[in-house]
Amino acid sequence: MNDKIAIIGLGYVGLPLAHAFAKQYEVIGFDINQSRIDELSRGVDRTLELSSTQLAEVSDRLHFTASLEAIASATIYIVTVPTPIDESNQPDLTPLIGASQAIAKVLKREDIVIYESTVYPGVTEEVCVPELEAGSGLRFNHDFYAGYSPERINPGDKEHTVTKILKVTSGSTPAIAKRVDALYASIIEAGTHLAPSIKVAEASKVIENTQRDVNIALMNELAMIFDVMGINTQEVLEAAGTKWNFIPFAPGLVGGHCIGVDPYYLTYKAKALGYTPSLILGARQINDSMSQLIASKTVKYLIKARKNLHESRVLVLGVTFKENCPDMRNTKVIDIIRELQEFECQVEVYDYWLDQASDESRHLPMIESIPFDSHAYDAIIVAVAHEEFRAITMEQYRGLSVQEPILIDVKGVLPTSTWRL
């Protein structure tokens, strides 16, 4: 309980973690984005993961800063920065390296640096630790120590919050591993699992989302096959799901900060060691192609209805990467929009989860409300299963449509549609 914790990176992962620790520890939340610090200091979380009430309840133990000097008194540093991929689908470790270099400037003897960002096995000890040593002049496992505890945050999920999801932990020595495990066990109601090494913990995280990616790719490929056959994919899955050991996955778009990104970290390391993971890369190719398929299907039905594409108005409902949250990271709906614009369709987008003036939505053809009874659209794509969209009736869809609605149901939320993934 005497530890002082600094959380480095206050996004979807770092902020809920800081809040959880602040119920028992003194916590400093650090982020290089000063506007983010200013908002949080006012009790505003733009990610909507925490309410102003939740921030206020720990305000005496949780402080926010963009100053390195302010985190120098911490004894434990927990890194929760993004680990994205670049345009070539290669791991971009720039935020992780930058965070390590920053911590190195204030690192002291006996401090522990714990990483939560998703990486390929070896990054903590082979990439991050050398940065800590070089910047601090301290020796690893002699002067300071490291741990790895992969994040398991599910954005927008108010049931499976950080303390209710079992946490994998690890440390750079047996003693430090136990200390890291005890630290997390003090706040994680669901319990912890102490991995035998940092590399095992790193590998466990990266395969969690790789497994989901591969299974969704299978469903997407089945959906394409059944579409050619003229069979309803949902009806097939419902029938197959009557077997006790059938795994309930569904076809869909794969975006976000994890499932569409993490497999590339694993395949990068595998290829560097001389092994090409064909199944994982094949799954990535299938899932990345789904936006083009949805746009092509929309264009097909517009042409079939004898619409001029350059005059066709298409309404896209939902642009975040998943339902009931404002998270835009790697959303594949943008790819649908761009593909339709390539066909010169006039696309309009509505998503009530997004601030119209936000950086994420500013470059999109957003509208402020759904114009029911306007009879304005030649096609409507329900791209995200937000609760508000589930409540729209077929009569309202008819009121939105120029003639008989062309409804493209990406998430399977409509009782009837022109085409359903």
Coordinates of C-alpha atoms in Angstrom, one line a residue:
M1 CA 0.0 0.0 0.0
N2 CA 3.0 2.3 0.3
D3 CA 3.6 2.2 -3.5
K4 CA 3.0 5.3 -5.5
I5 CA 1.8 4.5 -9.0
A6 CA 2.3 6.4 -12.2
I7 CA 0.1 5.4 -15.2
I8 CA 1.7 6.4 -18.5
G9 CA -1.0 7.0 -21.1
L10 CA -4.5 7.9 -20.2
G11 CA -6.6 6.4 -23.0
Y12 CA -9.2 3.6 -23.0
V13 CA -6.8 1.3 -21.0
G14 CA -4.8 3.7 -18.8
L15 CA -7.6 5.8 -17.4
P16 CA -9.8 3.0 -16.0
L17 CA -6.7 1.3 -14.6
A18 CA -5.7 4.6 -12.9
H19 CA -9.2 4.9 -11.4
A20 CA -9.1 1.3 -10.1
F21 CA -5.7 1.7 -8.5
A22 CA -6.7 5.1 -7.0
K23 CA -9.2 3.5 -4.8
Q24 CA -6.3 2.1 -2.7
Y25 CA -3.1 3.9 -3.9
E26 CA -1.8 7.3 -4.6
V27 CA -1.8 7.5 -8.4
I28 CA -0.5 10.0 -10.9
G29 CA -1.9 9.8 -14.4
F30 CA 0.6 11.0 -17.1
D31 CA -0.1 11.8 -20.7
I32 CA 1.7 13.9 -23.3
N33 CA -1.6 15.3 -24.5
Q34 CA -2.1 18.5 -22.5
S35 CA -5.7 18.9 -23.6
R36 CA -6.4 15.4 -22.4
I37 CA -4.9 16.3 -19.0
D38 CA -7.0 19.5 -18.9
E39 CA -10.2 17.6 -19.6
L40 CA -9.6 14.9 -17.0
S41 CA -8.7 17.5 -14.4
R42 CA -12.1 19.1 -15.1
G43 CA -13.7 15.7 -14.6
V44 CA -14.4 15.1 -18.3
D45 CA -13.5 11.8 -20.1
R46 CA -14.1 12.0 -23.8
T47 CA -13.8 8.2 -24.2
L48 CA -16.9 7.9 -21.9
E49 CA -15.2 5.0 -20.0
L50 CA -15.5 7.0 -16.7
S51 CA -18.2 9.4 -15.6
S52 CA -17.5 12.7 -13.8
T53 CA -18.8 11.0 -10.7
Q54 CA -16.3 8.2 -10.9
L55 CA -13.5 10.7 -11.5
A56 CA -14.6 12.8 -8.5
E57 CA -14.7 9.8 -6.1
V58 CA -11.0 9.3 -6.4
S59 CA -9.9 13.0 -6.9
D60 CA -8.0 13.0 -3.7
R61 CA -5.8 10.1 -4.8
L62 CA -5.7 10.5 -8.6
H63 CA -3.9 13.5 -10.1
F64 CA -3.3 14.2 -13.8
T65 CA -0.2 15.7 -15.3
A66 CA 1.8 16.2 -18.5
S67 CA 5.0 16.9 -16.5
L68 CA 7.7 14.3 -16.1
E69 CA 8.9 15.9 -12.9
A70 CA 5.5 15.2 -11.4
I71 CA 5.9 11.4 -11.7
A72 CA 9.5 11.3 -10.4
S73 CA 8.3 10.3 -7.0
A74 CA 6.5 7.1 -8.2
T75 CA 7.8 3.7 -7.3
I76 CA 5.9 1.8 -9.9
Y77 CA 5.4 2.9 -13.5
I78 CA 2.7 1.2 -15.6
V79 CA 2.8 1.8 -19.4
T80 CA -0.5 1.8 -21.2
V81 CA 0.3 3.6 -24.5
P82 CA -1.0 2.4 -27.9
T83 CA 0.9 -0.1 -30.0
P84 CA -0.4 0.5 -33.5
I85 CA 0.7 -0.8 -36.9
D86 CA 1.9 1.4 -39.8
E87 CA 0.7 1.5 -43.4
S88 CA 2.6 -1.6 -44.2
N89 CA 1.0 -3.5 -41.3
Q90 CA 4.3 -3.5 -39.4
P91 CA 4.4 -2.9 -35.6
D92 CA 4.9 0.7 -34.7
L93 CA 6.7 0.7 -31.3
T94 CA 7.3 4.5 -31.4
P95 CA 4.8 5.3 -28.5
L96 CA 6.2 2.4 -26.4
I97 CA 9.9 3.5 -27.0
G98 CA 9.0 7.1 -26.3
A99 CA 7.3 6.2 -23.0
S100 CA 10.3 4.1 -22.0
Q101 CA 12.7 6.9 -22.7
A102 CA 10.5 9.3 -20.7
I103 CA 10.4 7.0 -17.7
A104 CA 14.2 6.5 -17.9
K105 CA 14.7 10.2 -17.1
V106 CA 13.1 9.8 -13.7
L107 CA 13.8 6.1 -13.0
K108 CA 15.3 5.3 -9.5
R109 CA 16.7 2.3 -7.8
E110 CA 14.2 -0.3 -6.8
D111 CA 11.5 1.1 -9.2
I112 CA 9.4 -1.3 -11.2
V113 CA 8.2 -0.6 -14.7
I114 CA 5.2 -2.7 -15.8
Y115 CA 4.0 -2.8 -19.4
E116 CA 0.4 -3.4 -20.4
S117 CA 0.6 -2.5 -24.1
T118 CA 0.1 -5.4 -26.5
V119 CA 3.4 -6.5 -28.1
Y120 CA 5.1 -9.5 -29.6
P121 CA 7.0 -11.8 -27.2
G122 CA 10.3 -10.2 -26.3
V123 CA 9.5 -6.5 -26.7
T124 CA 9.6 -5.7 -22.9
E125 CA 13.0 -7.2 -22.3
E126 CA 14.6 -6.7 -25.7
V127 CA 13.3 -3.3 -26.7
C128 CA 11.9 -1.4 -23.7
V129 CA 14.4 -2.4 -21.0
P130 CA 17.5 -1.3 -23.1
E131 CA 15.8 2.1 -23.4
L132 CA 15.3 2.2 -19.6
E133 CA 18.9 1.3 -19.0
A134 CA 20.4 3.7 -21.5
G135 CA 18.4 6.7 -20.3
S136 CA 18.8 6.1 -16.6
G137 CA 22.3 4.6 -16.3
L138 CA 20.8 1.9 -14.1
R139 CA 21.1 -1.9 -14.5
F140 CA 18.2 -4.1 -15.2
N141 CA 17.3 -6.6 -12.4
H142 CA 20.0 -5.1 -10.2
D143 CA 18.9 -1.5 -9.8
F144 CA 15.4 -1.6 -11.3
Y145 CA 12.9 -4.3 -12.5
A146 CA 10.2 -4.9 -15.0
G147 CA 6.9 -6.6 -15.4
Y148 CA 4.2 -7.3 -18.0
S149 CA 0.5 -7.5 -17.4
P150 CA -1.5 -7.4 -20.6
E151 CA -4.5 -5.1 -20.8
R152 CA -7.9 -6.7 -21.2
I153 CA -10.1 -3.6 -21.5
N154 CA -13.2 -3.9 -23.6
P155 CA -14.2 -0.3 -24.7
G156 CA -17.8 0.5 -24.1
D157 CA -18.4 -2.6 -21.9
K158 CA -19.8 -1.4 -18.6
E159 CA -20.1 -5.0 -17.3
H160 CA -16.7 -6.5 -17.9
T161 CA -14.7 -3.6 -16.4
V162 CA -11.0 -3.7 -15.5
T163 CA -11.4 -5.1 -12.0
K164 CA -13.9 -7.8 -13.2
I165 CA -11.6 -9.4 -15.8
L166 CA -8.9 -11.9 -14.6
K167 CA -5.4 -10.4 -15.0
V168 CA -2.3 -12.1 -16.3
T169 CA 0.8 -10.9 -14.5
S170 CA 4.6 -11.5 -14.7
G171 CA 7.9 -10.1 -13.5
S172 CA 11.5 -10.0 -14.4
T173 CA 12.6 -12.1 -11.4
P174 CA 10.6 -14.5 -9.3
A175 CA 10.4 -12.1 -6.4
I176 CA 9.3 -9.2 -8.6
A177 CA 6.8 -11.5 -10.4
K178 CA 5.2 -12.2 -7.0
R179 CA 5.2 -8.5 -6.1
V180 CA 3.6 -7.5 -9.5
D181 CA 1.0 -10.2 -9.0
A182 CA 0.2 -9.0 -5.5
L183 CA -0.1 -5.5 -6.7
Y184 CA -2.8 -6.4 -9.3
A185 CA -4.5 -8.9 -7.0
S186 CA -5.1 -6.0 -4.6
I187 CA -7.5 -4.4 -7.1
I188 CA -8.7 -7.1 -9.5
E189 CA -11.8 -8.8 -8.1
A190 CA -11.7 -11.5 -10.7
G191 CA -8.2 -12.7 -9.6
T192 CA -4.9 -13.0 -11.3
H193 CA -2.8 -15.6 -13.2
L194 CA 0.9 -15.4 -12.6
A195 CA 2.7 -16.4 -15.8
P196 CA 6.1 -18.1 -15.5
S197 CA 7.8 -15.4 -17.6
I198 CA 7.3 -12.0 -19.2
K199 CA 7.5 -13.6 -22.7
V200 CA 4.7 -16.1 -21.8
A201 CA 2.6 -13.2 -20.6
E202 CA 3.3 -11.2 -23.8
A203 CA 2.5 -14.2 -26.0
S204 CA -0.7 -14.9 -24.1
K205 CA -2.1 -11.5 -24.9
V206 CA -1.2 -11.5 -28.6
I207 CA -2.9 -14.8 -29.2
E208 CA -6.1 -13.9 -27.5
N209 CA -7.1 -11.5 -30.3
T210 CA -5.4 -13.6 -33.0
Q211 CA -7.7 -16.5 -32.1
R212 CA -10.8 -14.2 -32.4
D213 CA -9.5 -12.8 -35.7
V214 CA -9.1 -16.3 -37.2
N215 CA -12.5 -17.4 -36.0
I216 CA -14.2 -14.3 -37.4
A217 CA -12.4 -14.7 -40.7
L218 CA -13.8 -18.3 -40.9
M219 CA -17.3 -16.8 -40.4
N220 CA -16.7 -14.1 -43.0
E221 CA -15.5 -16.7 -45.5
L222 CA -18.6 -18.9 -44.8
A223 CA -20.8 -15.9 -45.2
M224 CA -19.3 -15.3 -48.7
I225 CA -19.7 -18.9 -49.6
F226 CA -23.3 -19.0 -48.4
D227 CA -24.1 -15.7 -50.2
V228 CA -23.0 -17.3 -53.5
M229 CA -25.2 -20.3 -52.7
G230 CA -28.2 -18.2 -51.8
I231 CA -28.3 -19.5 -48.2
N232 CA -29.0 -17.3 -45.2
T233 CA -25.7 -17.4 -43.1
Q234 CA -27.5 -16.5 -39.8
E235 CA -29.9 -19.4 -40.3
V236 CA -27.0 -21.7 -40.9
L237 CA -25.2 -20.5 -37.7
E238 CA -28.3 -20.9 -35.6
A239 CA -28.7 -24.5 -36.8
A240 CA -25.1 -25.3 -36.3
G241 CA -25.2 -23.7 -32.9
T242 CA -27.5 -26.3 -31.6
K243 CA -24.5 -28.6 -31.1
W244 CA -23.1 -28.2 -27.6
N245 CA -19.5 -27.5 -28.7
F246 CA -20.1 -25.2 -31.7
I247 CA -18.3 -21.9 -31.0
P248 CA -20.6 -18.9 -31.4
F249 CA -18.8 -16.5 -33.7
A250 CA -20.4 -14.3 -36.3
P251 CA -19.3 -12.6 -39.5
G252 CA -18.6 -8.9 -39.4
L253 CA -16.1 -6.0 -39.7
V254 CA -12.9 -6.3 -37.7
G255 CA -11.6 -3.0 -36.5
G256 CA -10.5 -1.5 -33.2
H257 CA -7.2 -1.4 -31.4
C258 CA -6.8 -5.1 -30.8
I259 CA -8.3 -7.8 -33.1
G260 CA -7.3 -6.2 -36.4
V261 CA -3.9 -5.1 -35.1
D262 CA -2.4 -7.7 -32.6
P263 CA -2.0 -10.6 -35.2
Y264 CA 0.4 -8.4 -37.2
Y265 CA 2.7 -8.2 -34.1
L266 CA 2.8 -12.0 -33.9
T267 CA 3.3 -12.5 -37.6
Y268 CA 6.0 -9.9 -37.7
K269 CA 8.0 -11.7 -35.1
A270 CA 7.3 -15.1 -36.7
K271 CA 8.5 -14.0 -40.1
A272 CA 11.6 -12.4 -38.5
L273 CA 12.5 -15.8 -37.2
G274 CA 11.9 -17.5 -40.6
Y275 CA 8.4 -18.8 -40.2
T276 CA 5.5 -17.5 -42.4
P277 CA 2.2 -17.9 -40.5
S278 CA -0.2 -18.5 -43.5
L279 CA -3.4 -19.2 -41.5
I280 CA -3.1 -16.0 -39.5
L281 CA -2.2 -13.8 -42.5
G282 CA -4.9 -15.4 -44.6
A283 CA -7.4 -14.5 -41.9
R284 CA -6.2 -11.0 -41.8
Q285 CA -6.6 -10.7 -45.6
I286 CA -10.2 -12.0 -45.4
N287 CA -11.2 -9.7 -42.6
D288 CA -9.6 -6.6 -44.2
S289 CA -11.5 -7.3 -47.5
M290 CA -15.0 -7.2 -45.9
S291 CA -15.5 -3.4 -46.3
Q292 CA -14.9 -3.7 -50.0
L293 CA -17.4 -6.6 -50.2
I294 CA -20.1 -4.5 -48.4
A295 CA -19.5 -1.5 -50.6
S296 CA -19.6 -3.7 -53.7
K297 CA -22.9 -5.3 -52.6
T298 CA -24.4 -1.8 -52.0
V299 CA -23.4 -0.7 -55.5
K300 CA -24.7 -3.9 -57.0
Y301 CA -28.2 -3.3 -55.6
L302 CA -28.1 0.3 -56.6
I303 CA -27.4 -0.7 -60.2
K304 CA -30.0 -3.4 -60.1
A305 CA -32.5 -0.7 -59.0
R306 CA -31.4 1.4 -62.1
K307 CA -29.9 4.1 -60.0
N308 CA -27.2 6.4 -61.4
L309 CA -24.3 5.9 -58.9
H310 CA -23.1 9.5 -59.0
E311 CA -26.6 10.7 -58.1
S312 CA -27.2 8.0 -55.5
R313 CA -27.4 9.1 -51.9
V314 CA -26.3 6.5 -49.3
L315 CA -26.8 6.8 -45.6
V316 CA -24.3 5.0 -43.4
L317 CA -25.6 4.4 -39.8
G318 CA -22.6 4.1 -37.4
V319 CA -18.9 4.7 -38.0
T320 CA -17.3 3.6 -34.7
F321 CA -15.5 0.3 -34.7
K322 CA -18.0 -1.3 -32.4
E323 CA -21.4 -0.7 -30.8
N324 CA -22.3 1.7 -28.0
C325 CA -18.9 3.5 -27.7
P326 CA -17.2 6.5 -29.4
D327 CA -14.0 4.5 -30.2
M328 CA -12.9 5.2 -33.9
R329 CA -9.6 3.4 -33.8
N330 CA -9.1 1.4 -37.0
T331 CA -12.8 1.4 -37.8
K332 CA -13.5 -0.4 -41.1
V333 CA -16.6 1.5 -41.7
I334 CA -14.4 4.4 -43.1
D335 CA -13.2 1.9 -45.8
I336 CA -16.8 1.3 -46.8
I337 CA -17.4 5.1 -47.1
R338 CA -14.3 5.6 -49.1
E339 CA -15.1 2.7 -51.5
L340 CA -18.6 4.2 -52.1
Q341 CA -17.1 7.6 -52.7
E342 CA -14.8 6.0 -55.3
F343 CA -18.0 5.0 -57.1
E344 CA -19.1 8.7 -56.8
C345 CA -22.0 7.9 -54.5
Q346 CA -23.1 10.8 -52.3
V347 CA -22.5 9.3 -48.8
E348 CA -23.8 10.8 -45.5
V349 CA -22.9 9.4 -42.1
Y350 CA -24.8 9.5 -38.8
D351 CA -23.4 8.3 -35.5
Y352 CA -24.8 9.8 -32.3
W353 CA -21.8 8.5 -30.3
L354 CA -19.5 11.0 -32.0
D355 CA -19.0 14.7 -31.3
Q356 CA -19.6 16.4 -34.6
A357 CA -16.7 18.8 -34.0
S358 CA -14.3 16.1 -32.9
D359 CA -11.1 15.4 -34.9
E360 CA -12.3 11.9 -35.7
S361 CA -15.6 13.0 -37.3
R362 CA -14.5 16.3 -38.8
H363 CA -13.2 14.7 -42.1
L364 CA -16.4 12.6 -42.5
P365 CA -19.6 13.6 -44.3
M366 CA -21.5 13.6 -41.0
I367 CA -25.1 14.7 -40.5
E368 CA -26.5 15.8 -37.1
S369 CA -29.7 13.8 -37.1
I370 CA -31.5 11.1 -39.0
P371 CA -34.0 12.8 -41.4
F372 CA -37.0 10.5 -41.0
D373 CA -39.8 10.9 -43.5
S374 CA -37.4 12.7 -45.9
H375 CA -37.5 9.9 -48.6
A376 CA -33.9 11.1 -49.3
Y377 CA -31.8 7.9 -49.6
D378 CA -31.3 5.3 -52.3
A379 CA -29.6 2.9 -50.0
I380 CA -29.0 2.6 -46.2
I381 CA -26.1 0.7 -44.6
V382 CA -26.6 -0.2 -40.9
A383 CA -22.9 -0.6 -40.2
V384 CA -22.8 -0.5 -36.3
A385 CA -25.3 -2.1 -33.9
H386 CA -25.8 1.0 -31.7
E387 CA -28.9 0.6 -29.4
E388 CA -30.6 3.6 -31.2
F389 CA -30.3 1.9 -34.5
R390 CA -31.8 -1.3 -33.2
A391 CA -34.9 0.7 -32.3
I392 CA -35.5 2.0 -35.9
T393 CA -38.6 0.5 -37.4
M394 CA -39.1 -0.8 -41.0
E395 CA -41.7 2.0 -41.4
Q396 CA -39.0 4.6 -40.5
Y397 CA -36.6 3.0 -43.0
R398 CA -39.2 3.3 -45.7
G399 CA -39.6 7.0 -44.7
L400 CA -35.9 7.4 -45.2
S401 CA -35.8 5.8 -48.7
V402 CA -36.6 7.2 -52.1
Q403 CA -38.5 4.0 -53.0
E404 CA -38.5 0.5 -51.6
P405 CA -35.5 0.6 -49.2
I406 CA -32.2 -0.9 -50.2
L407 CA -31.0 -2.0 -46.7
I408 CA -27.6 -3.4 -46.2
D409 CA -27.4 -5.0 -42.7
V410 CA -23.8 -5.5 -41.6
K411 CA -24.5 -6.4 -38.0
G412 CA -27.6 -8.5 -38.4
V413 CA -29.9 -6.1 -36.4
L414 CA -32.7 -5.7 -38.9
P415 CA -35.7 -8.1 -39.0
T416 CA -35.6 -7.9 -42.8
S417 CA -33.0 -6.5 -45.3
T418 CA -32.0 -6.4 -48.9
W419 CA -28.6 -8.0 -48.0
R420 CA -27.2 -9.2 -44.8
L421 CA -23.6 -10.1 -44.1

